[in-house]
């Protein structure tokens, strides 16, 4: 390698020197930056002054710090005052509180604010009696009400207003009301008069009408006529509280004239306060006052609002719904039309000025004006349900649909967000006319803003149910069949939420999708949503989202009407999750098992998921074994003795192996705790037991639903073969609604629960089959309708109590035979099995069968986990 030429070497040397000098300059800059830090360190003398003897008691330390400490130490003592009052109230009042009074005279803003909060906390905690509090703290509060800092003054005022609530009348009269007469005079400062206004508003609820009329109302009138508009506005806003304290007659004779005069005030803020107070007091006035006095004022206010400040329009748009409700019934047709047109104008305010210019080119005053216009339209969206009542829902399409369309397509997110919140209320009000806003639902589901979607999905199940059951007439047909864009909109909304960082919105949306079995067909769910739930469970990185998808998938499986599809889903759950290569998928399988225990019957879980679940006791990953140990008590709760004795033996064998072979100390500790819990558990029997009656009844109901779903599918196939034509979804929906009953099962069908002997034989006549088909169709609709809202609580006692009352209601017309010795719907030969055995599925039926070789259950994490579980035969 040749040496570099001299010029290059010189250049390299210069570069190195320059770099070195640059580093030195950087180091000097860092030294300069660090100097203030060094200066902020405390000197030994300062540390000595801040040091307090550790042997001092809390009271002595507080007195010392308030006397000789720094401001930050004094503030700390005052913040700790509620604790001292709880610990030793007598000594605190005797020694600490006098020092606090002395310090507050010269205290800064932070210490004053801290003292106001501490005094209020002591009042709320009731550390001392009201009399003692008034004697010790009230004068301190009153002394600092007129502090020169507005924030401090307001903090002490809030404390005083809370104190007024608990003080006796005599104390209020002598300590507050009598001094207030002089504080409210024009000779006092504006701050003093503003404080007087708020105190007067609070005092009116503490005295009788005679005292208010003689001592308080003269002060109120004086402050309403104050020379400062701030005082007039403040007093005007207190007139609502005063009206509630003096009654209707005095309100009409004293308060109403003042409001009328203030509504014509030269100050816009005073007029606004008068308008809002009038709207809030509409219920107090009778029809004559509203029609002859208030309505003309409101009409004049609305006419002048566009010429005034936009802030008045914001308030007017916010109160317009309450105003129309309060004045409803006294409008003439012409006035009614004018108010409606005024509302429509507000809904589009500012949209006509859209010019497409860049925001950087728009003057600041125009931008501020547009922000106010957005607030007006947002308030109009908030009041839209009230306006539907105002025009009558029957006239919605003619009067308000175009306005609703504009609000749903507003260019600003806050407006669309607000109308999305109100969408459910609008749907309820429209009732049978809800089909009119189908397209707007699709629009909001497809909105580019996730905030809008998040607001809409809060009530998405209720909205979709109204859409599916409402209509222009009473035709028994699912109205969503006329809305083909719904499913694409729902899937697009989920994908948009999944692609964002707002996982809580995604989680909520997946939870709400659990309503879909009641809204759309089983096939639509299977082909458009179910596989997506699998994908989320397998690929999403957010645990709450995965769990939400898992639970929704279980609900989809629960109400799936095709046996082949159910078996495919179960097989995927076991192979791709329970036997998956990733330990994360196996953890999600255990979450899914927990949901299945909650949603399905015990027999379903034992038949398909019991053995794949306990096989994970041999999992090579400690976290999986640990999670399974937490789940084992719930797994054991699904067993019934003696039918599931062989499953219990396998469970006990797996637990014993864990105890003997587990090497992870954390897992072993959890196994030991789990064993104790399993030993304490009482096993459920095939026969009904008193202590498990409600749970057994709930499980019986779940199992009956699963059996009826199977019967329904079988009978539909037979009907299709006999008739030579398929049963369409529309026909099925019609028959479901034709047979709709208020309970889960039709009361006219007698139900006999067979005993262990299995002597009952099912009828094969066509009439019985037809009745079963009708019963199954009715059940499929009703079971979900009745239980969808309670799926989250289906394992709780409150839910089981609901099922108890439901079945007891069936007892009036149905025959339910409960044998004394045992209850075996799953083993009875007269009852079809919930799910026929499938060679590809590890199925376990209730009864004795071959045991599983535990050695074949274990496998390495790097290889797919294959099930070696054999199907078992039922007892005859």
Coordinates of C-alpha atoms in Angstrom, one line a residue, residues 32 136 160 188 213 216 243 327 346 406 549 622 655 736 834 875:
X32 CA -20.8 26.3 30.6
X136 CA -61.2 28.4 63.9
X160 CA -66.3 29.6 51.4
X188 CA -66.1 48.8 47.3
X213 CA -87.2 39.4 50.5
X216 CA -81.1 39.8 50.2
X243 CA -85.3 32.1 41.8
X327 CA -91.6 26.9 24.4
X346 CA -77.2 27.5 12.0
X406 CA -75.3 17.9 6.0
X549 CA -61.4 -11.1 18.9
X622 CA -43.4 -22.2 31.5
X655 CA -51.8 -32.3 38.0
X736 CA -88.6 -16.9 13.2
X834 CA -74.7 -31.9 20.8
X875 CA -72.8 -44.9 28.0

